[in-house]
Every structure is written in C-alpha cells, then in structure tokens.
PDB file of C-alpha atoms and ligand atoms in Angstrom:
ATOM      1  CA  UNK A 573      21.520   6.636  -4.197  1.00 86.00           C
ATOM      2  CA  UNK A 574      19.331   8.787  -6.667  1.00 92.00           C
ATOM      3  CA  UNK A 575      16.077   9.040  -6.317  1.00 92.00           C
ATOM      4  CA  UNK A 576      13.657  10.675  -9.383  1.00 94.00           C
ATOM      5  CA  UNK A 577      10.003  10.843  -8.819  1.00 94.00           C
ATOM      6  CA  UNK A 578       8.197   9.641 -11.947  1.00 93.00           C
ATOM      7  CA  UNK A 579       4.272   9.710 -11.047  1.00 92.00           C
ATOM      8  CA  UNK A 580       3.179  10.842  -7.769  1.00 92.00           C
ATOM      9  CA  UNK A 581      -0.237  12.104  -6.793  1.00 90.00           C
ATOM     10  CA  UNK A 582      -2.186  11.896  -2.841  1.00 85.00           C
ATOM     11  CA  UNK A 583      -2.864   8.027  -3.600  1.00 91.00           C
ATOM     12  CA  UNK A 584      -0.067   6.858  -5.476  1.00 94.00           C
ATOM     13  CA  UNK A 585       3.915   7.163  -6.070  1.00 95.00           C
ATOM     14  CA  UNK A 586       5.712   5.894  -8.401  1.00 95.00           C
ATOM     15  CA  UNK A 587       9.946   6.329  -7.979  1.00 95.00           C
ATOM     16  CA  UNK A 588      13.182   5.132  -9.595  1.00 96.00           C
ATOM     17  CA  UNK A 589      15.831   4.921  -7.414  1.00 96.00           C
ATOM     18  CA  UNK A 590      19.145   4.400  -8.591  1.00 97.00           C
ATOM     19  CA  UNK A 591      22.505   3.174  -7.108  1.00 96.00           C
ATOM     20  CA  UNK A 592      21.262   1.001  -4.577  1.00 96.00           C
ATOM     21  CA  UNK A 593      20.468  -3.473  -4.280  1.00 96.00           C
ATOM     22  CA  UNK A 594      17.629  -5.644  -3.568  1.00 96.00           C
ATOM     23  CA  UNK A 595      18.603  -5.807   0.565  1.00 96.00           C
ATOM     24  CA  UNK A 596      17.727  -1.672   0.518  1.00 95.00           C
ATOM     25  CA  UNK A 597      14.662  -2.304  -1.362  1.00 96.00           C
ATOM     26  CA  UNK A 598      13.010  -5.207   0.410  1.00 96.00           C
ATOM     27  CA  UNK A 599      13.515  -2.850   3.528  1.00 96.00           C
ATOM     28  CA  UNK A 600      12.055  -0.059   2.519  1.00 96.00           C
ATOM     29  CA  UNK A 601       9.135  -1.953   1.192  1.00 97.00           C
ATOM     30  CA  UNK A 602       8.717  -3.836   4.487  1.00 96.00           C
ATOM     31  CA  UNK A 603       9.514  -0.834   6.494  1.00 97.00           C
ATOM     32  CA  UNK A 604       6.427   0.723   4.371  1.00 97.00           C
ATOM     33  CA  UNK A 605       4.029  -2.382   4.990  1.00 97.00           C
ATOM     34  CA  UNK A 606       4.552  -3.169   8.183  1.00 97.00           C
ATOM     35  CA  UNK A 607       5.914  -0.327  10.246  1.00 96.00           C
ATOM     36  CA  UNK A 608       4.294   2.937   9.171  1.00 97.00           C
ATOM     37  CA  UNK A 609       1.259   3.373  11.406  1.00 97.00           C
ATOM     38  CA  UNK A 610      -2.012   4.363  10.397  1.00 97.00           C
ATOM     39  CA  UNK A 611      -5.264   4.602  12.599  1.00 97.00           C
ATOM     40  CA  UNK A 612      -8.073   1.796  12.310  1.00 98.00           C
ATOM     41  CA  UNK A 613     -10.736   0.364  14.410  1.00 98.00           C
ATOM     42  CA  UNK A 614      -9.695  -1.591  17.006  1.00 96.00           C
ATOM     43  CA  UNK A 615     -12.385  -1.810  19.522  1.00 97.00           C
ATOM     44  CA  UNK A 616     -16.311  -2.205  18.542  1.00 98.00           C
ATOM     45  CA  UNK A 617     -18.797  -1.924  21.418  1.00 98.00           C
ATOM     46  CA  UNK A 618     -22.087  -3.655  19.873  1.00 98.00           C
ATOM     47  CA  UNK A 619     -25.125  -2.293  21.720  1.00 98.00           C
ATOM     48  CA  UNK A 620     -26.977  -3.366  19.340  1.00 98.00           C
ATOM     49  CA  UNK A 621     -27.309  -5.321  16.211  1.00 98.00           C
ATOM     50  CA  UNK A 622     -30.166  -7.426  15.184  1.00 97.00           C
ATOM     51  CA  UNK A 623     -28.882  -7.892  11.466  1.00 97.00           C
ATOM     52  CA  UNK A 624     -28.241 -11.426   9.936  1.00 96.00           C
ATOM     53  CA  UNK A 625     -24.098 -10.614  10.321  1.00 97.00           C
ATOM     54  CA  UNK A 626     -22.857 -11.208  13.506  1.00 97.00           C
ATOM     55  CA  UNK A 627     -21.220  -9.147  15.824  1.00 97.00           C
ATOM     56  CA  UNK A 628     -18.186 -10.805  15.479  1.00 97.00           C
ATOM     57  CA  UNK A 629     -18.064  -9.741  11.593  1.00 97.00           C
ATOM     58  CA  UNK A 630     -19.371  -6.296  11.804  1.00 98.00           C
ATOM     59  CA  UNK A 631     -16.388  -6.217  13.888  1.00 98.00           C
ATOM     60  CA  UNK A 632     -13.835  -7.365  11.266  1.00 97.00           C
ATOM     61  CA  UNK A 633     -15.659  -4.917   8.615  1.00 98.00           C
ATOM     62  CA  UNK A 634     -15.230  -1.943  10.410  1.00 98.00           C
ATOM     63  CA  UNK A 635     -12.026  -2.572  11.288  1.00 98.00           C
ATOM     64  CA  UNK A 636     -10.631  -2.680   7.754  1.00 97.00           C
ATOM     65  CA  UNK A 637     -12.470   0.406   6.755  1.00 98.00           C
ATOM     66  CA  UNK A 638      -9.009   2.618   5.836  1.00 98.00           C
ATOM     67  CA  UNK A 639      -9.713   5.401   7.593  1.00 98.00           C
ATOM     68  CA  UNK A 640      -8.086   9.140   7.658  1.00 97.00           C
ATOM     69  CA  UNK A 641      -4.845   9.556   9.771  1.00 96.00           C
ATOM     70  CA  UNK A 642      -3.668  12.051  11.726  1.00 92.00           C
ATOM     71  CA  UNK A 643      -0.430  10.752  12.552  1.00 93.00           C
ATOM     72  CA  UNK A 644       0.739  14.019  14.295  1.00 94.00           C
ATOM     73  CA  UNK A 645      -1.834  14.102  16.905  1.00 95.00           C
ATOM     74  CA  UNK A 646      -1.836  10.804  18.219  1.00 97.00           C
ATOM     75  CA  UNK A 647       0.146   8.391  19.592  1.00 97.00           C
ATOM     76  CA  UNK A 648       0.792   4.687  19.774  1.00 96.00           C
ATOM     77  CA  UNK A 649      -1.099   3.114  22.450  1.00 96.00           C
ATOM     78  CA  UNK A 650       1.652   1.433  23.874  1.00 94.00           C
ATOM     79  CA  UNK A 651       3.433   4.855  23.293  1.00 95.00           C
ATOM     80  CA  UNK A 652       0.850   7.031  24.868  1.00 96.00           C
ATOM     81  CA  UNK A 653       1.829   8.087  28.280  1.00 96.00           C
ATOM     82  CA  UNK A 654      -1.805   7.342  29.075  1.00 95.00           C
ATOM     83  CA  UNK A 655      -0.497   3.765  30.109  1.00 91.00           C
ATOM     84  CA  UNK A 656      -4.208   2.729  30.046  1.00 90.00           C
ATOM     85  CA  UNK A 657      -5.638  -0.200  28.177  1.00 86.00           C
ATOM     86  CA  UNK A 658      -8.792   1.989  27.542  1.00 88.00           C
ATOM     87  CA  UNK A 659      -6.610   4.521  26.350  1.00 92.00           C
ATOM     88  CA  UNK A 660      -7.470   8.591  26.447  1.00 95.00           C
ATOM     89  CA  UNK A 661      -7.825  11.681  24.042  1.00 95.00           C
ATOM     90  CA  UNK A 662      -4.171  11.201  22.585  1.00 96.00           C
ATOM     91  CA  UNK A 663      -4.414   7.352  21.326  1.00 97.00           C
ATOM     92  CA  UNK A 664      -8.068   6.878  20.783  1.00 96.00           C
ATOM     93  CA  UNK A 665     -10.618   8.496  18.681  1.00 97.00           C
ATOM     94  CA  UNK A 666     -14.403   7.131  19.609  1.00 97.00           C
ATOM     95  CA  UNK A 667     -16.620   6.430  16.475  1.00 98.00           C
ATOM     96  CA  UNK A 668     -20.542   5.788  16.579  1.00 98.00           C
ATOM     97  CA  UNK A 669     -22.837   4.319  13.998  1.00 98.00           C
ATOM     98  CA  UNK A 670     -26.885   4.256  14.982  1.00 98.00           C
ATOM     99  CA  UNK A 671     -29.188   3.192  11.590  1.00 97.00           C
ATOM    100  CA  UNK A 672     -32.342   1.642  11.790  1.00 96.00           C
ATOM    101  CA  UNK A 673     -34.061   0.176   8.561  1.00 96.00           C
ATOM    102  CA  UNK A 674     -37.195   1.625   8.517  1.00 89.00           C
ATOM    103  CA  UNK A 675     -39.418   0.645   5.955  1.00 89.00           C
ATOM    104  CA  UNK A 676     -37.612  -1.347   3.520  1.00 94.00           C
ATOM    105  CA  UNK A 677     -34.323  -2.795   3.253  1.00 96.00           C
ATOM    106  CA  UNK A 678     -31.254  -1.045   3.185  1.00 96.00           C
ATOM    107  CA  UNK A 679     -27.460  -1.010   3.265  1.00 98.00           C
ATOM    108  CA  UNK A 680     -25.095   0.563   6.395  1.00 98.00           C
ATOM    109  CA  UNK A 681     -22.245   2.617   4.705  1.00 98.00           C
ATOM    110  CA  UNK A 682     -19.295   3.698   5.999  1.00 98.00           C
ATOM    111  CA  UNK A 683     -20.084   7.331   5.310  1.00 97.00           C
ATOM    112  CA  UNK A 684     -22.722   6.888   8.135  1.00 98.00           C
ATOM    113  CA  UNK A 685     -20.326   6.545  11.130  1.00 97.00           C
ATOM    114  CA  UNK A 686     -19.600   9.625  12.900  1.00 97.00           C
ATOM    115  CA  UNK A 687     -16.256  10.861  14.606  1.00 97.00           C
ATOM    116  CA  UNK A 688     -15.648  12.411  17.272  1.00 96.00           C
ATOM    117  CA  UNK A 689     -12.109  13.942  15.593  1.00 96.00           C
ATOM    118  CA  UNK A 690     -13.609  14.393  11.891  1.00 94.00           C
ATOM    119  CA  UNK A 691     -10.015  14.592  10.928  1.00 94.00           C
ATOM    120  CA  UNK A 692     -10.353  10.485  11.394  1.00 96.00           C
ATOM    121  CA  UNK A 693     -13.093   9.474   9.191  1.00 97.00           C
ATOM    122  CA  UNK A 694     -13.728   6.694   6.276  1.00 98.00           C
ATOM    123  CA  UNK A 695     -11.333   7.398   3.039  1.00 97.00           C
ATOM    124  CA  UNK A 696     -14.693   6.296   1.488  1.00 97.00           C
ATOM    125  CA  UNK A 697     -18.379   7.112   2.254  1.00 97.00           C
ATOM    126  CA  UNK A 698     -19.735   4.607   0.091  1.00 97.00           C
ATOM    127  CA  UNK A 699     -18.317   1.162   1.652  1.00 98.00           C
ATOM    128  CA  UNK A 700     -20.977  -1.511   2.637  1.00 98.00           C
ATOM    129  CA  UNK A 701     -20.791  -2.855   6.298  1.00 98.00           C
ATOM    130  CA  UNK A 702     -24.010  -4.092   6.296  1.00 98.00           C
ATOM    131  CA  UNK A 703     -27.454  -4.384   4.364  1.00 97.00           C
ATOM    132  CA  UNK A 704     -30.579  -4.610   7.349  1.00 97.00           C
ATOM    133  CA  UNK A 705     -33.996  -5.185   6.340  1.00 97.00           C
ATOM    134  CA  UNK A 706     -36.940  -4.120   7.124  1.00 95.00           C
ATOM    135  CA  UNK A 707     -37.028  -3.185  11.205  1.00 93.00           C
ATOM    136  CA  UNK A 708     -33.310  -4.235  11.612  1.00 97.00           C
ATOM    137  CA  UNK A 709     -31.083  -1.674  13.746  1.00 97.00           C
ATOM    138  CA  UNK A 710     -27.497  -1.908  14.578  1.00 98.00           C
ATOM    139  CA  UNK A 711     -26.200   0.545  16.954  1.00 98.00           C
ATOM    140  CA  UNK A 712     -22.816   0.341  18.053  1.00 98.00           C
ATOM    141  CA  UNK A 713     -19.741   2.795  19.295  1.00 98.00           C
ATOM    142  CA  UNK A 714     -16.006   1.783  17.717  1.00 98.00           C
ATOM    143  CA  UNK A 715     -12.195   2.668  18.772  1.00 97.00           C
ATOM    144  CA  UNK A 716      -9.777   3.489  16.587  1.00 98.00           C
ATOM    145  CA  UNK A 717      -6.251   3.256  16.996  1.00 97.00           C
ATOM    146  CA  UNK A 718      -2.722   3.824  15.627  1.00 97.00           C
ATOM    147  CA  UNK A 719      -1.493   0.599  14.761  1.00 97.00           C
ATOM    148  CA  UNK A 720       1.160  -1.386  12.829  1.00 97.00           C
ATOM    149  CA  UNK A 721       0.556  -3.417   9.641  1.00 97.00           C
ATOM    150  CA  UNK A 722       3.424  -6.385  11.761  1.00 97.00           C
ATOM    151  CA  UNK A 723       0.305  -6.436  14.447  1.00 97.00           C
ATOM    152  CA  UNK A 724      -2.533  -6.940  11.439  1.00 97.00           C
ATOM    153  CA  UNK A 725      -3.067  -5.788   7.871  1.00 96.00           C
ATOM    154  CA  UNK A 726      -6.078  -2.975   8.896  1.00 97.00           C
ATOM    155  CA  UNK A 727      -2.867  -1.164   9.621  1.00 98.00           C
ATOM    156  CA  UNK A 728      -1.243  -1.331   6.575  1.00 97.00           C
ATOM    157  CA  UNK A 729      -1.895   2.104   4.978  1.00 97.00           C
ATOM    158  CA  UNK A 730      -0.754   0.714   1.160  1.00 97.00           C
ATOM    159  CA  UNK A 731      -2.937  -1.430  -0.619  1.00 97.00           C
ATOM    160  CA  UNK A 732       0.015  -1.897  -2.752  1.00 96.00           C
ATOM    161  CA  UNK A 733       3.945  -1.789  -2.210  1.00 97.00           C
ATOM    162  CA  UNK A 734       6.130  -3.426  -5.190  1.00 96.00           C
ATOM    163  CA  UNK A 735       9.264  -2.912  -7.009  1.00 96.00           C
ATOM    164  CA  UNK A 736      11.061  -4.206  -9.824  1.00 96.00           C
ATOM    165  CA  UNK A 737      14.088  -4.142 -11.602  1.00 97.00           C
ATOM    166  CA  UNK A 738      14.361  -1.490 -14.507  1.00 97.00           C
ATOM    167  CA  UNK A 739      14.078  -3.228 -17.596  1.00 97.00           C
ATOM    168  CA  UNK A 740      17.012  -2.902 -20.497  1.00 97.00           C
ATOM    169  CA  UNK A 741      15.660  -3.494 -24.026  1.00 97.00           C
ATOM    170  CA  UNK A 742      17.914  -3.718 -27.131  1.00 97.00           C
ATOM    171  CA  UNK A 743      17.111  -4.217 -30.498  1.00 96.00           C
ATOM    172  CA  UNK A 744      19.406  -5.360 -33.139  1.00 95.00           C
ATOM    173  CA  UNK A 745      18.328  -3.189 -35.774  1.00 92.00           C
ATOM    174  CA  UNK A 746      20.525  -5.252 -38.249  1.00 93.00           C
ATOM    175  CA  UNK A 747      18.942  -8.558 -37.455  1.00 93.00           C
ATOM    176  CA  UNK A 748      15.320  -7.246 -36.488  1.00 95.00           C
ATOM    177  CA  UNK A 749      13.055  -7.349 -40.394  1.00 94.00           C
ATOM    178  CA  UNK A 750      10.433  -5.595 -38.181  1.00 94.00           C
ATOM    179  CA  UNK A 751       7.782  -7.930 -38.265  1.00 95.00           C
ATOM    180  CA  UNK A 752       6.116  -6.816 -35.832  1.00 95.00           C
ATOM    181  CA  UNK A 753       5.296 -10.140 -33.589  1.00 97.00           C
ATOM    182  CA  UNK A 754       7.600  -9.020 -30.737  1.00 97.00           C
ATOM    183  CA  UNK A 755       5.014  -5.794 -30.916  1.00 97.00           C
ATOM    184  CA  UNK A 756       1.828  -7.996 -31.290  1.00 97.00           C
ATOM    185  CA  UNK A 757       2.426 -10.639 -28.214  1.00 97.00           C
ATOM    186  CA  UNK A 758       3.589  -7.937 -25.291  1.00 97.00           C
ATOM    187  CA  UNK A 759       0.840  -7.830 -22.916  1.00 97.00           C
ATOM    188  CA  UNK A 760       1.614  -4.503 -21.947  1.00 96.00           C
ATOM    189  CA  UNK A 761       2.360  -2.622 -24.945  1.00 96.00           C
ATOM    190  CA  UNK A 762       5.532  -1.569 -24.255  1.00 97.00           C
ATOM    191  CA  UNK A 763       6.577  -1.873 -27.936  1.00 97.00           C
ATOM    192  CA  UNK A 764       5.665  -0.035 -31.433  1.00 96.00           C
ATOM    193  CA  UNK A 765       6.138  -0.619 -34.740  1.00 94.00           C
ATOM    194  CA  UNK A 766       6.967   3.001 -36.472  1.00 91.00           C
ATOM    195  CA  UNK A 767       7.665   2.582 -40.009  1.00 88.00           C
ATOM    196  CA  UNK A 768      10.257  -1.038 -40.738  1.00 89.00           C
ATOM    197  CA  UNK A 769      11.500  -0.405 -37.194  1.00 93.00           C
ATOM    198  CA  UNK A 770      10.211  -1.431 -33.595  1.00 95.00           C
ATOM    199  CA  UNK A 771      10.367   1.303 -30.971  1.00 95.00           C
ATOM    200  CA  UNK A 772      10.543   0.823 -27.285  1.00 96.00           C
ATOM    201  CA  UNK A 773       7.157   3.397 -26.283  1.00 96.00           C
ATOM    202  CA  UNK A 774       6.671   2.376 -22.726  1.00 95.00           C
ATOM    203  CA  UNK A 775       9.985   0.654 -21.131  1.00 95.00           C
ATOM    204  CA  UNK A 776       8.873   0.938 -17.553  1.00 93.00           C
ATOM    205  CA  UNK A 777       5.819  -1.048 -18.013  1.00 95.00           C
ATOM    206  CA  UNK A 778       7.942  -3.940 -18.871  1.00 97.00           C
ATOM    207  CA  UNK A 779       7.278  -6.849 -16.600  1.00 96.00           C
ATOM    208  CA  UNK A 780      10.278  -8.392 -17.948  1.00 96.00           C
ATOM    209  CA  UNK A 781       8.167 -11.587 -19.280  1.00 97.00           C
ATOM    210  CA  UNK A 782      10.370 -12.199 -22.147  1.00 97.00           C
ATOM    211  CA  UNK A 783       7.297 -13.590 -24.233  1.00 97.00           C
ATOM    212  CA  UNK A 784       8.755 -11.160 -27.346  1.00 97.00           C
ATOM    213  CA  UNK A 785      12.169 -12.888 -26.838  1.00 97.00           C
ATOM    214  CA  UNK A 786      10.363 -15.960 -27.167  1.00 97.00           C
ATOM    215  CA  UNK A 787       8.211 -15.216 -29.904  1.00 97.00           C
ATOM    216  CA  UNK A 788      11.107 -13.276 -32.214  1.00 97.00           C
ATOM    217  CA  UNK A 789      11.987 -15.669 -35.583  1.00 96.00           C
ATOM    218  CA  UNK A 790      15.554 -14.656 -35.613  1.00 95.00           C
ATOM    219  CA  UNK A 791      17.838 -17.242 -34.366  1.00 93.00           C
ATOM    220  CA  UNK A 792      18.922 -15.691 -31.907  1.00 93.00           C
ATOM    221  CA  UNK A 793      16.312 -13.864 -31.028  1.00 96.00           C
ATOM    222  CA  UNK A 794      16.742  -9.949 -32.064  1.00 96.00           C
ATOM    223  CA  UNK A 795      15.289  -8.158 -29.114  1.00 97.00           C
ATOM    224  CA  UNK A 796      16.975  -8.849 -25.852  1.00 97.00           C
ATOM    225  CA  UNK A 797      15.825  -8.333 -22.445  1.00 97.00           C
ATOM    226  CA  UNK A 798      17.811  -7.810 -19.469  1.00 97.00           C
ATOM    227  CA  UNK A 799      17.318  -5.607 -16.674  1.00 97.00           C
ATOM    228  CA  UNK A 800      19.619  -2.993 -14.096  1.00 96.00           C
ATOM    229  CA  UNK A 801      20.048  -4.570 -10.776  1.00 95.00           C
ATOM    230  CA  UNK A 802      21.086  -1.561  -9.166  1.00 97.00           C
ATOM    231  CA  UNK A 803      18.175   0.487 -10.144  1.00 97.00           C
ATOM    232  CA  UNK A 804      14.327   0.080  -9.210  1.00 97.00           C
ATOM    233  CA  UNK A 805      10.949   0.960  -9.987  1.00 97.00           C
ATOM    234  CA  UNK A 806       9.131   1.325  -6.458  1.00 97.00           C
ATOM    235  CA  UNK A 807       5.257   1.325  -6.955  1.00 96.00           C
ATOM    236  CA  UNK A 808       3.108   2.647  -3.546  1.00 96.00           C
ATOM    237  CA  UNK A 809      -0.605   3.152  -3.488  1.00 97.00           C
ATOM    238  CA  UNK A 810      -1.824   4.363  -0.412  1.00 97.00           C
ATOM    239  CA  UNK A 811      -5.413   3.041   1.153  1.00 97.00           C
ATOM    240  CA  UNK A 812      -5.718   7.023   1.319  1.00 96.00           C
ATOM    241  CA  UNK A 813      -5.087   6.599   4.808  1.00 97.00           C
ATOM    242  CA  UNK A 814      -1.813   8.462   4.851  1.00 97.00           C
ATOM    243  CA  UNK A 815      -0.867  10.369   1.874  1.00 95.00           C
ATOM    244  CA  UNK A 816       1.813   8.355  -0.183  1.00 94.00           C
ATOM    245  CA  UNK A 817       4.577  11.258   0.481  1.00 93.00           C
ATOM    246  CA  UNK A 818       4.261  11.003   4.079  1.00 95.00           C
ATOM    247  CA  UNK A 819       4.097   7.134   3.681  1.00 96.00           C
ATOM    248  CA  UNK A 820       7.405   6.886   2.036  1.00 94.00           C
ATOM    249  CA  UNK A 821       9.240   9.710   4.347  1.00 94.00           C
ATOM    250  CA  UNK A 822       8.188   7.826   7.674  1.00 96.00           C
ATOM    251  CA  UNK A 823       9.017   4.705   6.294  1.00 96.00           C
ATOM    252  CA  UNK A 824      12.824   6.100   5.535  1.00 94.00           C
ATOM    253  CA  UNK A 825      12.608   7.881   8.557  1.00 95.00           C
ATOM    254  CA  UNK A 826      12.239   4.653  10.239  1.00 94.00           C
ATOM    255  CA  UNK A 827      14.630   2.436   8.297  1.00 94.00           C
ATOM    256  CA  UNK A 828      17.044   5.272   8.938  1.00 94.00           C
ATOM    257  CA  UNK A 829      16.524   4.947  12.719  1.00 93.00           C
ATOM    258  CA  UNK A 830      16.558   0.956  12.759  1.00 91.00           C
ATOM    259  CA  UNK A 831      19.693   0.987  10.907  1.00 90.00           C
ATOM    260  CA  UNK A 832      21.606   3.293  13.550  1.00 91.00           C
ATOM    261  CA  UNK A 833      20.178   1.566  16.370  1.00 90.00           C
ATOM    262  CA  UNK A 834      21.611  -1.617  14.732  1.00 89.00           C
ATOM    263  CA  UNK A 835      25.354   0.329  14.333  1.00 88.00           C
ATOM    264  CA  UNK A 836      25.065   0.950  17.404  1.00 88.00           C
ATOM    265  CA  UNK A 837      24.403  -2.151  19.002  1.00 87.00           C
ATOM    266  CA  UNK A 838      26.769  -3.868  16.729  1.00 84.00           C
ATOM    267  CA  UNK A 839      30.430  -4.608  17.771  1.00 73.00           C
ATOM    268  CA  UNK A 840      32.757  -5.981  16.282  1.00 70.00           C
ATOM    269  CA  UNK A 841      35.321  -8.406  18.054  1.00 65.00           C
ATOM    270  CA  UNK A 842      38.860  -8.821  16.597  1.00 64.00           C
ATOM    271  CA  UNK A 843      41.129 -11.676  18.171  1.00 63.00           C
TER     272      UNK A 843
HETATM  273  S1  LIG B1074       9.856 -10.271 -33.430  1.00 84.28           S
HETATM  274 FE1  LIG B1074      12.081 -10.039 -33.721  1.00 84.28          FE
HETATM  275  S2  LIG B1074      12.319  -9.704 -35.892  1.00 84.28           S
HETATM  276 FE2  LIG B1074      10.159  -9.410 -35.450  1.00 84.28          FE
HETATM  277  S3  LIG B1074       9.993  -7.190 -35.095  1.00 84.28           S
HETATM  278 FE3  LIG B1074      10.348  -8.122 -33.106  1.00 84.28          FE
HETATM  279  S4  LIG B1074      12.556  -8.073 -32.817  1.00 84.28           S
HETATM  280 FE4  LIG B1074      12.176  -7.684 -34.984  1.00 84.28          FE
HETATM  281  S1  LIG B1075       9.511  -8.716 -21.779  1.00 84.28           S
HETATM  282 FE1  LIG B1075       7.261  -8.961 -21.840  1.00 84.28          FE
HETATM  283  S2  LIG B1075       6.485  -6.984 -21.135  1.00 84.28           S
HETATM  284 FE2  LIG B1075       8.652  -6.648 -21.659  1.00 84.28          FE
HETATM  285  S3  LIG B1075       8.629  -5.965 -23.760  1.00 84.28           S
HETATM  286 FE3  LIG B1075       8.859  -8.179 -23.854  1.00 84.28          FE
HETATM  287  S4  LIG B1075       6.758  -8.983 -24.012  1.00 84.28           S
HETATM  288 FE4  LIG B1075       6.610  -6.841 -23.370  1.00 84.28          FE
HETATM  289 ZN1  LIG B1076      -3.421   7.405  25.757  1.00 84.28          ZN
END
C-alpha cells in the first residue's frame, strides 16, 4: 500500500492511498468513526437551571460540545484501574458552568465553562447552550469522559470521514470539437477549456457524476469516466477534538491490533 498525503492541516487530511480495496477502506473509516476515543461530557449535575430548556437538553448540548483531548493522560473508564462508576483523576475531568442573566437577556456559551484540566476545554468558545433572560441562572457541574463514537456520536472526533474512488478521465482529442458543454455542466469544475481543447484542472474533485458524459454530443460520448478501484481518496475532518494526524495513526494502530487479534484467534481446520 502507498500512502501520499495531499492536504493535511490540525483539522483536516486529505490522503491517496494506493494498492489497496474497498474491505481496507471501509475499516479504516469505521475504525476512525467509531473506535478512536475522544473525551466528551458524560455526566451533568444540574444544581440549578431555571431557563425555558430543560435539564434533560442542557444535558444533550453539553455533551456534544467537541471538546479538547488529551488522549495520553487519561484512560477509558472501563479501562481505568479506578474500577469506580464515579471514576477518579485518570478517567474524569470535572467541568463547571455558573451564569446568571442579570439585567437583560443573554446567551450561555461554551467558552464560559471552566475545567479543571484546561488541557480539556471547548474546541469553540462561541457555541450557544443556552439563551436565559432576564433573572434566569443555570448553574451546573459536568463529567467528561473518554468515550467511543460505537457507544454514541459525542465521541466521534470527525465530523467527516469519506472516501472515494480516484477518478480516470480521458478525452478523445480526435473526437472532442471542444465545445465546451462537458466544461459548462460539471458542478465542480473539474474541467477547462484552454484554447480548442478541454483540460482536466481539478481531477480529484471529481465526484464521478458522469453529467459531462451525459451531456457530450458525440455519439459516443468523447470524454469518458471511469475510476481506479485500487486507489482512494480518504477525506477526515476532525471536530478539533483530536488532531487529524493522531486521528488517523490510532485508528491504524487499532485496525492493526484487531486484525492480529483476529489471526490469532483464527484456525484453520483441514480434514
Ligand atoms: S462535451 Fe464532448 S465534444 Fe464537447 S468539449 Fe466536452 S468532450 Fe469535447
Ligand atoms: S463526472 Fe461529474 S464531476 Fe466528474 S468531471 Fe464529469 S461532470 Fe465533473
Ligand atoms: Zn478512574
């Protein structure tokens, strides 16, 4: 397998791996979504709230509020050696929030919760949990925890995890009169028109919709699309959660790990 990092920044990654099939991919991707842990608030003590939301969904708010991991510090809770179902200092990081709308109505950010590790705060300062009005107070104390996206999506640290085949476009230069409607109809401007010949400017933003296949007056059609189906575009965009490096090397650390367990259990009977 080759692997070539095309974009890649703390949020996003974008990689195309070669030499590989769809069975790899779909695991990694799943591996990524649903087994990668990231921290999120999993336990909201309401002491008190006398907004129009109710506890209940204050709740569910803060608990998909991505916030900041530090996966090396903590553990699982049902990993922690703590064994308790309050859990202690190495699976649980206490968060408070105490605002009180004063004098006219306002809105409870995100940014206004405080940590007690402030290594595990908000990605974002500026997300609403609540709007109070005037004399409203909601004071509460929240849990986080390491948890896995399989349990509930809070602990999915992407907000996004494709792939797609890597798209193959030929033009028949003989056939093609460079009219340009192939260039016109792609949503995605993938094609140009330079001079009385079509270019291909932007081949991995093909979505492979074949609309400039359709829309080609040759019979047959002078641009073909096909794609690779051993190579892949994988797209991740992290929640900011985890950066997307670390995402993708725990997720292959973990797929790596699955698949030797599953060697190992494996045996093979011959008659
Ligand atoms: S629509 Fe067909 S003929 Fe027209 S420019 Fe595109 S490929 Fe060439
Ligand atoms: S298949 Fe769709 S996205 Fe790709 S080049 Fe043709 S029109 Fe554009
Ligand atoms: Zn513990």
């Amino acid at each position: 397998m080759e692997v070539e990092v095309i974009e890649k920044d703390d949020t996003n990654i974008r990689l195309l791996i070669r030499e590989t099939d769809t069975a790899y991919m779909n695991a990694l991707r799943r591996m990524i979504i649903s087994e990668v842990p990231c921290m999120a608030i999993d336990e909201v003590v309401m002491i008190e709230n006398s907004s129009v939301l109710q506890d209940e969904m204050i709740a569910h708010r803060l608990g998909l509020i991505p916030l900041k991991t530090d996966l090396d510090s903590y553990n699982l809770p049902e990993e922690c050696p703590c064994k308790s179902e309050f859990g202690c200092n190495l699976c649980r990081v206490p968060l408070a929030l105490d605002v009180e709308a004063e004098n006219e109505t306002r809105t409870v950010y995100s940014g206004e919760m405080t940590s007690e590790n402030p290594d595990v705060v908000p990605v974002s300062d500026r997300i609403p949990i609540v709007k109070l009005a005037k004399e409203q107070r909601l004071r509460l104390e929240a849990y986080a925890r390491l948890g896995k996206g399989k349990k509930h999506a809070k602990w999915q640290p992407v907000s996004m995890c494709a792939y797609k085949f890597l798209p193959q476009i030929k033009i028949d230069s003989k056939r093609c009169d460079a009219c340009g409607k192939c260039v016109e109809i792609c949503p995605k401007e993938v094609l140009a028109k330079s001079g009385d010949k079509i270019e291909v400017r932007d081949l991995m933003a093909c979505t492979l919709c074949q609309d400039c296949v359709d829309v080609c007056p040759q019979e047959p059609s002078a641009i073909e699309i096909s794609w690779d189906k051993n190579t892949f575009i994988l797209n991740i965009e992290s929640t900011g959660a985890l950066p997307s490096k670390r995402i993708m090397t725990e997720a292959l650390k973990m797929l790596d790990g699955q698949l030797k367990e599953f060697r190992k259990k494996l045996k093979v009977k011959r008659k």
